[in-house]
Structure formats: C-alpha cells, structure tokens
Short mmCIF file of C-alpha atoms in Angstrom, two decimals:
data_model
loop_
_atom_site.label_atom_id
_atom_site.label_comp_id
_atom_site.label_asym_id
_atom_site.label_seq_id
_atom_site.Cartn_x
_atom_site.Cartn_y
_atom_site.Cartn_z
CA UNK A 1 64.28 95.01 342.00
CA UNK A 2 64.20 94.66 345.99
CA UNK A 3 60.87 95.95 347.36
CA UNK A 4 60.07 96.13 351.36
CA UNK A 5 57.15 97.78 353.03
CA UNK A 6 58.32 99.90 355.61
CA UNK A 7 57.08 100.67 358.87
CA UNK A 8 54.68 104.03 359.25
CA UNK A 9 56.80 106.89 359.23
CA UNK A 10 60.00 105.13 357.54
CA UNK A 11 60.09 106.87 354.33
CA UNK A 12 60.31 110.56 356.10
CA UNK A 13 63.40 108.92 358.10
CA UNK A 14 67.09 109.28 356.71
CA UNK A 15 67.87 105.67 357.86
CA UNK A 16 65.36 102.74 358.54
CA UNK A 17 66.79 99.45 360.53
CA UNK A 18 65.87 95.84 359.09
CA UNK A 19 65.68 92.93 361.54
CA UNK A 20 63.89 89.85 362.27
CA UNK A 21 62.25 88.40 359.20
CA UNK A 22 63.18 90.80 356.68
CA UNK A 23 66.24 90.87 357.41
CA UNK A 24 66.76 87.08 356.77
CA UNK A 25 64.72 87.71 353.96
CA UNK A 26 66.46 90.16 352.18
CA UNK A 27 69.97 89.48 354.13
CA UNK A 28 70.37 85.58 353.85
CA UNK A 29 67.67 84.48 351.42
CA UNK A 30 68.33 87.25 348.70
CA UNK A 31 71.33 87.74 349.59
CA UNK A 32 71.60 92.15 349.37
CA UNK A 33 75.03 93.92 350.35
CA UNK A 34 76.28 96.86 350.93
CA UNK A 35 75.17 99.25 348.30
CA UNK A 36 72.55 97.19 346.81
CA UNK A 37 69.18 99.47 346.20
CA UNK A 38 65.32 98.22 347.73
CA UNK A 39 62.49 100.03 346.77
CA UNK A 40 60.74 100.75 350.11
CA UNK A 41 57.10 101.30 350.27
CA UNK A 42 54.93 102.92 352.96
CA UNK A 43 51.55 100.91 352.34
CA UNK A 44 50.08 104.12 351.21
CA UNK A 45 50.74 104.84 348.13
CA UNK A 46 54.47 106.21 348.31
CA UNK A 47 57.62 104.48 347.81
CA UNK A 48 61.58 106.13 348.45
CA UNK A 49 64.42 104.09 346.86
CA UNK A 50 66.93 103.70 349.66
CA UNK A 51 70.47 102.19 349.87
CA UNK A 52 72.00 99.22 352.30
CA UNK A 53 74.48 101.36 354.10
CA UNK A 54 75.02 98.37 357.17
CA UNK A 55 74.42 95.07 357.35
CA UNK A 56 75.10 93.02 360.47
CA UNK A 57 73.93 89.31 361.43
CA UNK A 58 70.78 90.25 363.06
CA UNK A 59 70.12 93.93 361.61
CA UNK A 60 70.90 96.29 358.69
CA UNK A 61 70.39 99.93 357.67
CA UNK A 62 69.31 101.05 354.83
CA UNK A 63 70.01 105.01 353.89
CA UNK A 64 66.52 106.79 352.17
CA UNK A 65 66.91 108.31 348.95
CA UNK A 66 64.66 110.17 346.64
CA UNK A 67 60.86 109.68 345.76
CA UNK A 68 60.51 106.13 343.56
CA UNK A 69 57.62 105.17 341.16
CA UNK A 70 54.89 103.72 342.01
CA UNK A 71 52.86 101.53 340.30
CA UNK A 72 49.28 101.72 341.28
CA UNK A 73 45.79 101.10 339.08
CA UNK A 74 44.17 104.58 338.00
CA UNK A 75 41.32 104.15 340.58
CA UNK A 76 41.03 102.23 343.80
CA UNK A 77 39.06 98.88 343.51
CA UNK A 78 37.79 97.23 346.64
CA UNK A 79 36.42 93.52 347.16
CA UNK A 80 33.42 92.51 349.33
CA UNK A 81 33.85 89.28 349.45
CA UNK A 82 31.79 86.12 351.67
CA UNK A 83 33.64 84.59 354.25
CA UNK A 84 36.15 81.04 353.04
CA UNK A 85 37.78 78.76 354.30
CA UNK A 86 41.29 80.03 355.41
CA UNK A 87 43.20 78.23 352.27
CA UNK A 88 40.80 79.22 349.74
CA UNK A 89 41.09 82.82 350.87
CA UNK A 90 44.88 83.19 351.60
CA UNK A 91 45.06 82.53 347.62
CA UNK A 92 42.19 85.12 347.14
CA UNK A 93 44.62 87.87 349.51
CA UNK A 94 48.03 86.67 348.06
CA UNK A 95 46.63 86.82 343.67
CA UNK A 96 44.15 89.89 344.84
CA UNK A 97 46.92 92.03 346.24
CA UNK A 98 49.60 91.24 343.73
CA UNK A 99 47.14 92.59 340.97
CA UNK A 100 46.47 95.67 342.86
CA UNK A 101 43.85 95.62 345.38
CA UNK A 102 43.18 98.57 347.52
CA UNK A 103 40.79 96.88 350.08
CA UNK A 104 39.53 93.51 351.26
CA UNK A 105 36.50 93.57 353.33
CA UNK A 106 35.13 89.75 354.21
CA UNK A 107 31.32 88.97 355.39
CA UNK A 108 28.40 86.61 356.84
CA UNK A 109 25.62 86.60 354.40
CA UNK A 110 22.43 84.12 354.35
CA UNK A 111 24.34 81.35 352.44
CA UNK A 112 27.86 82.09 353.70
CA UNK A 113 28.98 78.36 355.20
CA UNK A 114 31.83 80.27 357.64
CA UNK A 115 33.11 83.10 359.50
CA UNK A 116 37.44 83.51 359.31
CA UNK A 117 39.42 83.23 362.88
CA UNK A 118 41.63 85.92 364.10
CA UNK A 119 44.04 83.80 363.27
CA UNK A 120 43.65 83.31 359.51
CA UNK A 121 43.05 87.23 359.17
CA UNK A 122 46.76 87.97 360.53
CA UNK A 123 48.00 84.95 357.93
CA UNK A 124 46.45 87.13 355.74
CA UNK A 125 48.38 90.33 356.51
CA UNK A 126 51.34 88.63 356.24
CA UNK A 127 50.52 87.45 352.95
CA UNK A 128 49.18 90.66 351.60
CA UNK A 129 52.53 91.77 352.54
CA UNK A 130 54.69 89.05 350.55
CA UNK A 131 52.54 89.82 347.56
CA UNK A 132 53.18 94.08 348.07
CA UNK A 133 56.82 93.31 348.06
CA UNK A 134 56.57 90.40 345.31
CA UNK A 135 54.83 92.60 343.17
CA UNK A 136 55.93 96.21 343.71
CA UNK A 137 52.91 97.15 344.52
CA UNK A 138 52.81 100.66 347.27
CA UNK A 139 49.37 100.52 348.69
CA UNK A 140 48.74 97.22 351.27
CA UNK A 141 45.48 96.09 350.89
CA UNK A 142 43.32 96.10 354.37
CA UNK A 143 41.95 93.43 355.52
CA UNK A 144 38.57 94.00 357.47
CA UNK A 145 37.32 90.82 359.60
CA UNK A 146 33.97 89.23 358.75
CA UNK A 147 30.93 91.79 359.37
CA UNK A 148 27.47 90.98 358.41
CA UNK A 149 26.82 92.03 354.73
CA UNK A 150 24.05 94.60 355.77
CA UNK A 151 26.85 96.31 358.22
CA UNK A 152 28.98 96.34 354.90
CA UNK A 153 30.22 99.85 353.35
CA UNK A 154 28.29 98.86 350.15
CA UNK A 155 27.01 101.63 348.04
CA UNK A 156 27.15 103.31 344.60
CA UNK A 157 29.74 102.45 342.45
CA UNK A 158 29.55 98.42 343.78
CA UNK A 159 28.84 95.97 341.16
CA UNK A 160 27.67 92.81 343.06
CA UNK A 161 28.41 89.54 341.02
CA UNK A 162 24.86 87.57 340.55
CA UNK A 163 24.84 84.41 337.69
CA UNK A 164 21.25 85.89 337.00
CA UNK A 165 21.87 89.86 336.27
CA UNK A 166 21.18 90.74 333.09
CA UNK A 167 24.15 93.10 332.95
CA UNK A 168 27.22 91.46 331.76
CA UNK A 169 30.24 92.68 334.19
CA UNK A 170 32.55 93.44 331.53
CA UNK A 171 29.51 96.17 330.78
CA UNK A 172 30.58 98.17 333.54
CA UNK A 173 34.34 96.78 334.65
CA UNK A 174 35.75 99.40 334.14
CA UNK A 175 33.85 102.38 336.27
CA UNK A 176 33.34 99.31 339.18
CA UNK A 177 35.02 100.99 342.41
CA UNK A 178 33.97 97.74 344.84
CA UNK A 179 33.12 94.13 343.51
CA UNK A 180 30.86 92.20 345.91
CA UNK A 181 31.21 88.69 345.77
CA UNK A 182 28.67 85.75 347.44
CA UNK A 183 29.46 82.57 349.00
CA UNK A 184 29.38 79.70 346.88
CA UNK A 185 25.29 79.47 346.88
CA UNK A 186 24.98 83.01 345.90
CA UNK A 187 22.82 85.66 347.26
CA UNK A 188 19.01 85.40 348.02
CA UNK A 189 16.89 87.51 346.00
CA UNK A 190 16.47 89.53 348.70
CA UNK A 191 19.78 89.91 349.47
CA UNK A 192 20.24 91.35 345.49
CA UNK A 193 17.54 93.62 345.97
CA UNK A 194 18.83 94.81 349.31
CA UNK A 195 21.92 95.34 347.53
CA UNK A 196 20.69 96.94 344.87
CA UNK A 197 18.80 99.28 347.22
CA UNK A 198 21.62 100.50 348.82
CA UNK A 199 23.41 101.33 344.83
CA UNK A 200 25.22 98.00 343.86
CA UNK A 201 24.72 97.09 340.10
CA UNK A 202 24.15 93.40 339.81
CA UNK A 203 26.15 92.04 336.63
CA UNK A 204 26.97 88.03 335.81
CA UNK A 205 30.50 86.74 334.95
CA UNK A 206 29.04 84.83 332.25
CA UNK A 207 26.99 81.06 332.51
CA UNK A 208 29.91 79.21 334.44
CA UNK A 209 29.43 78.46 338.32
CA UNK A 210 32.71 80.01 339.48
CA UNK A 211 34.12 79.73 343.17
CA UNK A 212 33.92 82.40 345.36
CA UNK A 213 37.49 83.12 345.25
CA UNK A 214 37.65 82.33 341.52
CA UNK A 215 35.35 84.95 340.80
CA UNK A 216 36.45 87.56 342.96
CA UNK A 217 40.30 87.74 341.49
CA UNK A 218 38.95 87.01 337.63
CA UNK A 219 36.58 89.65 338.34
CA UNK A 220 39.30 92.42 339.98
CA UNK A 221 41.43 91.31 336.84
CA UNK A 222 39.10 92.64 334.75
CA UNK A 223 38.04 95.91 336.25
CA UNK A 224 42.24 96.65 336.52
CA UNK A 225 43.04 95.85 333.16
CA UNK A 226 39.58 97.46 331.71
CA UNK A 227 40.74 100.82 333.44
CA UNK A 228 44.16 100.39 332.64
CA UNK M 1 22.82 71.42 339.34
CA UNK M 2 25.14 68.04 339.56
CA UNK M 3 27.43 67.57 336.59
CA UNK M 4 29.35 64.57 336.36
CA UNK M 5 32.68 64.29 333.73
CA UNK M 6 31.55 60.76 331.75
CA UNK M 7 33.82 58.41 330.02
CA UNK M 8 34.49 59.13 325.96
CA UNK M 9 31.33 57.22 324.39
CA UNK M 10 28.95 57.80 326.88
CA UNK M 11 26.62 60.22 326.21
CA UNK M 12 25.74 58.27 323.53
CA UNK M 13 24.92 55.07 325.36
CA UNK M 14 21.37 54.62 327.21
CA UNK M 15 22.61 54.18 330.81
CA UNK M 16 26.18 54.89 332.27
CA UNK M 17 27.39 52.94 335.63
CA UNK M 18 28.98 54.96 338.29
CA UNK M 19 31.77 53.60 340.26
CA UNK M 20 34.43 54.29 342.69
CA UNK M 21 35.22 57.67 343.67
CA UNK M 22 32.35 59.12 341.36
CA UNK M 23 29.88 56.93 343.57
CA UNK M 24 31.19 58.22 346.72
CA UNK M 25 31.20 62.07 345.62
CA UNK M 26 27.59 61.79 344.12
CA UNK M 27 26.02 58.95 346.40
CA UNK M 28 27.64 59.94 349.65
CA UNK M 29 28.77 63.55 349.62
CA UNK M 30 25.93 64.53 347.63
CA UNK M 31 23.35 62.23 348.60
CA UNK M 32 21.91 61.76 345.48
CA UNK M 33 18.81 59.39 345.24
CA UNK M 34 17.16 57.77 342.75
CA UNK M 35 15.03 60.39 339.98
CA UNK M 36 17.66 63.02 340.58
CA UNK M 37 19.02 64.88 337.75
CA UNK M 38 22.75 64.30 336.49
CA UNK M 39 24.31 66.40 333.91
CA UNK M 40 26.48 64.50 331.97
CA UNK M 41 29.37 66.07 330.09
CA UNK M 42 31.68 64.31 327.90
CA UNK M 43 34.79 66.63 328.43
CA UNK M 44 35.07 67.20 324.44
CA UNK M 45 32.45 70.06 324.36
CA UNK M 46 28.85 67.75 324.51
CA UNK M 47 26.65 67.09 327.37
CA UNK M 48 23.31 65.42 327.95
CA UNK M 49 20.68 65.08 331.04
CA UNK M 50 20.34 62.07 332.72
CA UNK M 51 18.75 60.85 335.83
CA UNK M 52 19.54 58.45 338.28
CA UNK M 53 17.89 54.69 337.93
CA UNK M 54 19.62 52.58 340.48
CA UNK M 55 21.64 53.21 343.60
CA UNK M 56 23.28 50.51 345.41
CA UNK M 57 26.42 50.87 347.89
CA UNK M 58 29.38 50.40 345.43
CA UNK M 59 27.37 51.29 341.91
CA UNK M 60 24.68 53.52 340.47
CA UNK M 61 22.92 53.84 336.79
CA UNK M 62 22.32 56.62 335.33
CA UNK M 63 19.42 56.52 332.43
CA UNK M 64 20.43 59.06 329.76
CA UNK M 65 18.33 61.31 328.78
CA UNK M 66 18.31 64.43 326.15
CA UNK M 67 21.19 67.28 324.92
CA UNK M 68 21.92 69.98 327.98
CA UNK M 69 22.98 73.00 327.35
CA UNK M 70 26.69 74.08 327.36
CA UNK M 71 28.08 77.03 329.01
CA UNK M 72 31.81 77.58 327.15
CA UNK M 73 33.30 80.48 325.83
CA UNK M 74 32.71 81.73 322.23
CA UNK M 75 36.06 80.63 320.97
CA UNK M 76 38.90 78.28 322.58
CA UNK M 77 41.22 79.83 324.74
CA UNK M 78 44.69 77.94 325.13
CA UNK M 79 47.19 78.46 328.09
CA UNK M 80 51.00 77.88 327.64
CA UNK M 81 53.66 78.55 330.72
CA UNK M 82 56.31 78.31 332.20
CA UNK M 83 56.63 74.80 334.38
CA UNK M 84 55.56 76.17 338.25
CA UNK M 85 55.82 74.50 341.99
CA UNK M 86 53.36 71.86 341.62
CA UNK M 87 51.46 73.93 344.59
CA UNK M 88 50.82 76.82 342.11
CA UNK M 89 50.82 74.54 339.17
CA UNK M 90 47.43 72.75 340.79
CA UNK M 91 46.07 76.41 341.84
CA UNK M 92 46.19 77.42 338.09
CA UNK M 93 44.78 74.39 336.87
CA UNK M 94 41.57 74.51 339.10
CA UNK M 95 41.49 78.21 338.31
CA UNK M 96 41.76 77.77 334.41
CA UNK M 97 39.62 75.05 334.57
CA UNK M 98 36.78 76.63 336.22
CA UNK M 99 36.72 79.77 333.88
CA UNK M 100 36.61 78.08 330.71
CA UNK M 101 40.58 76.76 329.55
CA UNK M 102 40.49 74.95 326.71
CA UNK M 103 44.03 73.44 326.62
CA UNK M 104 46.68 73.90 329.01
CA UNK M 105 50.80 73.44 327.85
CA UNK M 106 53.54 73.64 330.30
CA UNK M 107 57.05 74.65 328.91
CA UNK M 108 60.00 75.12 329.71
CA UNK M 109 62.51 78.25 328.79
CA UNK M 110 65.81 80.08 329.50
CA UNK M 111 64.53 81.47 333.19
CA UNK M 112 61.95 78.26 333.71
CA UNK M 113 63.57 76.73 337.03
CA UNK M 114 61.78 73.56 337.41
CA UNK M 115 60.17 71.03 335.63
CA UNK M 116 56.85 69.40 336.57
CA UNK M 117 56.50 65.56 337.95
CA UNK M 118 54.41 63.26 336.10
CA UNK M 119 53.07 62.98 339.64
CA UNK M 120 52.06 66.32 339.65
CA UNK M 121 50.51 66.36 335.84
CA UNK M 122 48.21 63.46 337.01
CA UNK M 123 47.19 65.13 340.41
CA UNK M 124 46.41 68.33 338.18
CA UNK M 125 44.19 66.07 335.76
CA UNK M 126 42.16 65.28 338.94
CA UNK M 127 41.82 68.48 339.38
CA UNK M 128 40.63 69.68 336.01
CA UNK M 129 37.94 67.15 336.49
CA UNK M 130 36.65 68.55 339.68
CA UNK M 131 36.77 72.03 338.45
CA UNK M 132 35.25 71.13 335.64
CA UNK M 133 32.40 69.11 337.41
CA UNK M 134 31.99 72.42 339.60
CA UNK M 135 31.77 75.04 336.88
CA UNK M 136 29.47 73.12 335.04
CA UNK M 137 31.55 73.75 331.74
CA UNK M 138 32.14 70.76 328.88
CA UNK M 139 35.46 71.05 327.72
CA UNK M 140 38.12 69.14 329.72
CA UNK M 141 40.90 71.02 329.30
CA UNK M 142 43.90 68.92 327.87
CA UNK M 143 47.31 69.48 329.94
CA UNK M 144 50.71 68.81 328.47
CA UNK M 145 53.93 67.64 330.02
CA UNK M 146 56.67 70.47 330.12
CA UNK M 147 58.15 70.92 326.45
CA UNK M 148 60.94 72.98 325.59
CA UNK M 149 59.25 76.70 324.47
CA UNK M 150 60.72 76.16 321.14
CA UNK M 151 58.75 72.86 320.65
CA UNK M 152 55.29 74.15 322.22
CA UNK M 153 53.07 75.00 319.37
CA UNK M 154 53.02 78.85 319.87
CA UNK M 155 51.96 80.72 316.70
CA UNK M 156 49.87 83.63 315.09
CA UNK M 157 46.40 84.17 317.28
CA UNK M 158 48.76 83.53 320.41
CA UNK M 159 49.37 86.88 322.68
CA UNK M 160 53.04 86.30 325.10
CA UNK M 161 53.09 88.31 328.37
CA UNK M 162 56.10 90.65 328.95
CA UNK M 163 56.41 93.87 330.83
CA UNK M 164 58.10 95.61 328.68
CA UNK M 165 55.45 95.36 325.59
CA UNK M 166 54.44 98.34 323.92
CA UNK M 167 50.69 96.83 323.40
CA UNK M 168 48.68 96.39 326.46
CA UNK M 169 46.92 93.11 326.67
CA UNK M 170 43.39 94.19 326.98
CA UNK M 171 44.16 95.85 323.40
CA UNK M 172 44.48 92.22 322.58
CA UNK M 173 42.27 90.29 324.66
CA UNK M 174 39.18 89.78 322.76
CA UNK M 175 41.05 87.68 319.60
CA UNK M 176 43.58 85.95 321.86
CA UNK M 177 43.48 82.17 320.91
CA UNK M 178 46.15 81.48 323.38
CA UNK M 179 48.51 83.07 326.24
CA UNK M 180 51.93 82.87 326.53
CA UNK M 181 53.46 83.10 330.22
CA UNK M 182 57.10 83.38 331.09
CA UNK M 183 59.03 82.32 334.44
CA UNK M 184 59.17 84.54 337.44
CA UNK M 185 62.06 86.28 335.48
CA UNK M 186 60.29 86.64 332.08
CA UNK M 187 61.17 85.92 328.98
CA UNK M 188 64.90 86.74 327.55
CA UNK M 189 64.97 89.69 324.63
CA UNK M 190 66.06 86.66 322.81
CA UNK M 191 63.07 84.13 323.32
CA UNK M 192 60.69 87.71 322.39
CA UNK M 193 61.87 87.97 319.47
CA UNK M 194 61.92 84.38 318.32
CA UNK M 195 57.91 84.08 319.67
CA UNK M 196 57.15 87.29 317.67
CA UNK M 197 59.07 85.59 314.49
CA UNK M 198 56.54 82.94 315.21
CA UNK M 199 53.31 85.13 315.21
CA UNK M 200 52.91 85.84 318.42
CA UNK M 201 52.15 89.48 319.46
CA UNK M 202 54.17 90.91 322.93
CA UNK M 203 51.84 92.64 325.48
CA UNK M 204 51.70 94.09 329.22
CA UNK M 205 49.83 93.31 331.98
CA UNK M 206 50.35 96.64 333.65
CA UNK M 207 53.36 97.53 335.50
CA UNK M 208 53.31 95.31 338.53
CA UNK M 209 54.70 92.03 338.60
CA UNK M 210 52.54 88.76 338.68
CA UNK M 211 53.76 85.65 339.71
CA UNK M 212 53.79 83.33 336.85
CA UNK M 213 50.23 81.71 337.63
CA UNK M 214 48.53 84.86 338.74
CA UNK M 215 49.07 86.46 335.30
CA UNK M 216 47.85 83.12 333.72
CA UNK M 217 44.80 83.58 335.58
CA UNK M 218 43.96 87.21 335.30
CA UNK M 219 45.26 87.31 331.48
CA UNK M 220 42.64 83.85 330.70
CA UNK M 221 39.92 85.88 333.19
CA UNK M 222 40.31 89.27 330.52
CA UNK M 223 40.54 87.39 327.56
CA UNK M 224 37.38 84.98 328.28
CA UNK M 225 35.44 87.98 329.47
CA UNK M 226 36.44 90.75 326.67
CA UNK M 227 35.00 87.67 324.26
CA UNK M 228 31.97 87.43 325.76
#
C-alpha cells in the first residue's frame, strides 16, 4: 500500500495534484498508474483512500475517495529529548516517527554538548515525512527547535529517563504521555528535582549507559507496545 | 566510567598492554593518566577493575585488579533478520549492542533483497565493540554472516515478527529468547508456517509498518525491558 501526506486541506478536496518530488516518487520510482490506489494522509490523524485518475511527466491527479483506516497508538506519546548531533538525531526522527510519535520537542540542558541548525530541523521534516508515508502512519510528528529545558512543556504525565530513579520505566510505560530524555551526561540533580517539581516521574531504563537517541526510541517502543 | 573490550584471557592475567587504536581512544581522546580506573570486560559475560600503571606514546599497562560488576539482561536475547543496507545494518548493530544483544544472525529469505559484504560484517564488529565499550555491558554480541532462513537456528523460545499475527508481541516479550525479523516485505505465508513448524510463535508489532531494523530495535528494546 501507497501512502502520501497531503497538503492541509487535501482530503476535503475531490482531486489533489502531485508534482515535484512526489511525483517522481510515486510516478517514476514506484512506478503507480492510472487506477492504482494511495492512501493519503492529512498529518492529523485522518487518511481518504484516493485513486490516480492523471498522470503526466511532471504532475498527476489523484481522485479522493472514502474515509481510510488509520493506524495510530491509543494515546499520544511525546519525546523531550536533548539536543544531537544532526546524524544521531535524523535516526532518532526517522525510527521515532515510524513507531508512532505524536511530538518531538528538542532542548539545551546543563550537560547538553549542542544546539541543532535550522538546517538539520527541516532535514528532519522531511524525514518525519518519509517515515509517515513508509509506515502508514496519519499523524506527522512536530518538530519543535531547541528551547531551554526549563521553557519546556514538561508536566504531569512526563516520565524523565534518569540511570539513578528508583522506578523502573517499564513501571509506568504504559500511562507515560511525554518521555524526557538527557544528553549523554544526564541531568544534574537539580535538573531531576526541577523536573520532578514541575510533575515528571523519574524512572531508569535499567543499569546500561544508553545513548541519547538509543534511549529515547527503546524507550517510545515500550510505552507504544505497553499501551497497545 | 571507562570500559575497555580486552582480549579472550585477559582478565585473568595481572597486567594487559594497550595498543593501537585502544591507546589512542583511551590515552588521547580520553586522556587517561596513570591511577585511573579501567573496566575491563572480556566480551563473554566477565569483567574486572583495573587501573592504569604505565602510559607511554604508543603503549599503556593496565594492572588488573578485582571482579566489576555486570550490567546484562536476566536472560540472553538473540536477534535474527533479514540481511539490510549495510547503512541500517551498522545502525542496528550499535543499537542492539548498546541495549543488551546477545547474538546477532543475519539471514536471508524469499523477500530478503541483498546480502551483506564481509566488508560490512567486519565494520559492524567494530561497531559492537564501541557500543559495547559505551554501554558498559559484557557480552559481545556474536554476528553471523547471512544464512539462508532455513539454515539459521530458529526454534522453540524464538518469537518471528509478522503483521498479520493473532498474538501481539508484548504478550510474548518477557520469555522471548530470540526475534525473528523479515524483509521490508515480510515473511511469505509459506516461510510462517515452516518457522511455526519449527517452534517459533508469530506475533504483531502493531499495525504500522517498521522498516526491517526499526522493528529489530523496538521488538529487542520490549523484550529486554518486559524481562527486567
């Protein structure tokens, strides 16, 4: 099965053009024709199954069609996560959306080595957006740029990873609406208790040093398939 | 903490030499001096303290000292998939590594469209050794060359990922020995069958679809954390 994300507004439409990249996507490198089906999705949560009615060198048309399934986790999950470098956290957006990720919000905190340029932030997008359609996922992930963690949306409901909680996370994966994960030196003590403060349940992966990115998509695997 | 992957035999020596790129990572990167703490681990589940004795620009000793803890999971955990890019072969690897893989076979089936370089078996051994080395974990996970499926050693204990299981994987998690991962276009009704004749049990992921090494990942992040 063909999935695109469509532009805002495209599933209320009875036709929605393709051009530019995903039209040599689905046009030359998959190769659809006339009559073949794609699942489109909105970003939000809704998907339309819709029909190639056209397809020209540089353009096509699909016709919409009824409401398709989507296939989204029971709750929305977000990730806090400190700032990487660009490669490490392309992998974390690409293996983070395809399992379902509803948002992605990066920051500065006292050990965080980095900020992210503008520029790795819109690779991101675009990769969120190959994983959406690789996956058939219907809700794109966004993508907030680096803010610093006090200026976070952190509250009740967080569990913030921390090697030295005594909770273990698989203790409370599966009520966890926003995982917060530190750079690779963890948070300060007072960083946990400021956390803490504001509602976040510290809780430890188990004994193993993990990378940031490591931890963040073993620990959103978890919380998905616990709720699942 | 510093952990350092020794040779087979020696923990059980009373100094170890460090050469080569070891030296540079510990003596340069690091800048480790003399009376600092290594953690020695012997790959095969052992590790011992040691500290360092002598430091010169191309070799160091290391005194050995006594038994370190080990941090690994409460049972082995074995991965077998489907042969990948050697891009997203090498992600998995570090991934794996890092939360606690025991053993690691490639395979190849019906769908499997590549095989992997011995190149790229060697560069992911590398990499198994720095994961391991950052994780802190004593097991070097073994990694074989790409097998036929019929020939990898897949039997009871061993859980194979396919969407269109009746049993959901974290129903399974917590006594899966090992995971079985298909190609991008899963398994064929055919190979199912002939892994269940084998022992092993057929279970979902959810509905979305994973790229071959993200479901490795997530499925080894449940299992290893339901255990714990």
């Amino acid at each position: 099965m063909i999935h695109l994300l469509a532009e805002a507004g495209d599933l209320a439409r009875e036709t929605v053009e393709v051009e530019g990249a995903d039209h040599r996507h689905l046009f030359r490198a998959r190769r659809l024709k006339v009559g073949d089906r794609v699942r489109l999705i909105d970003g939000r949560g809704s998907a339309r199954w819709s029909v190639v009615d056209q397809v020209t060198a540089g353009r096509a048309v699909l016709r919409v069609e009824g409401v398709a399934p989507v296939f989204e986790p029971a709750r929305p999950v977000a990730l806090f996560v400190s700032a990487l470098r660009p490669e490490r956290a392309a992998w974390l957006v690409e293996k983070a959306t395809e399992l379902g990720l509803r948002e992605l919000q990066w920051f500065v905190s006292e050990r965080t080595s980095r900020s992210l340029p503008a520029r790795a932030l819109e690779r991101q997008r675009r990769i969120a957006k190959s994983a959406l359609e690789q996956s058939g996922g219907a809700w794109l992930p966004e993508i907030g740029v680096p803010v610093p963690l006090e200026e976070a949306a952190i509250g009740a409901g967080s569990v913030a990873l921390h090697p030295g909680a005594a909770t273990s996370f698989m203790a409370v994966a599966g009520s966890a609406e926003a995982i917060v994960v530190g750079p690779e030196g963890g948070f300060s003590e007072r960083e946990i208790e400021e956390l803490a403060g504001r509602g976040a349940v510290p809780a430890h992966l188990g004994p193993r040093v993990l990378r940031t990115e490591t931890a963040a998509v073993a620990a959103l695997a978890v919380a998905l398939t616990a709720m699942s």
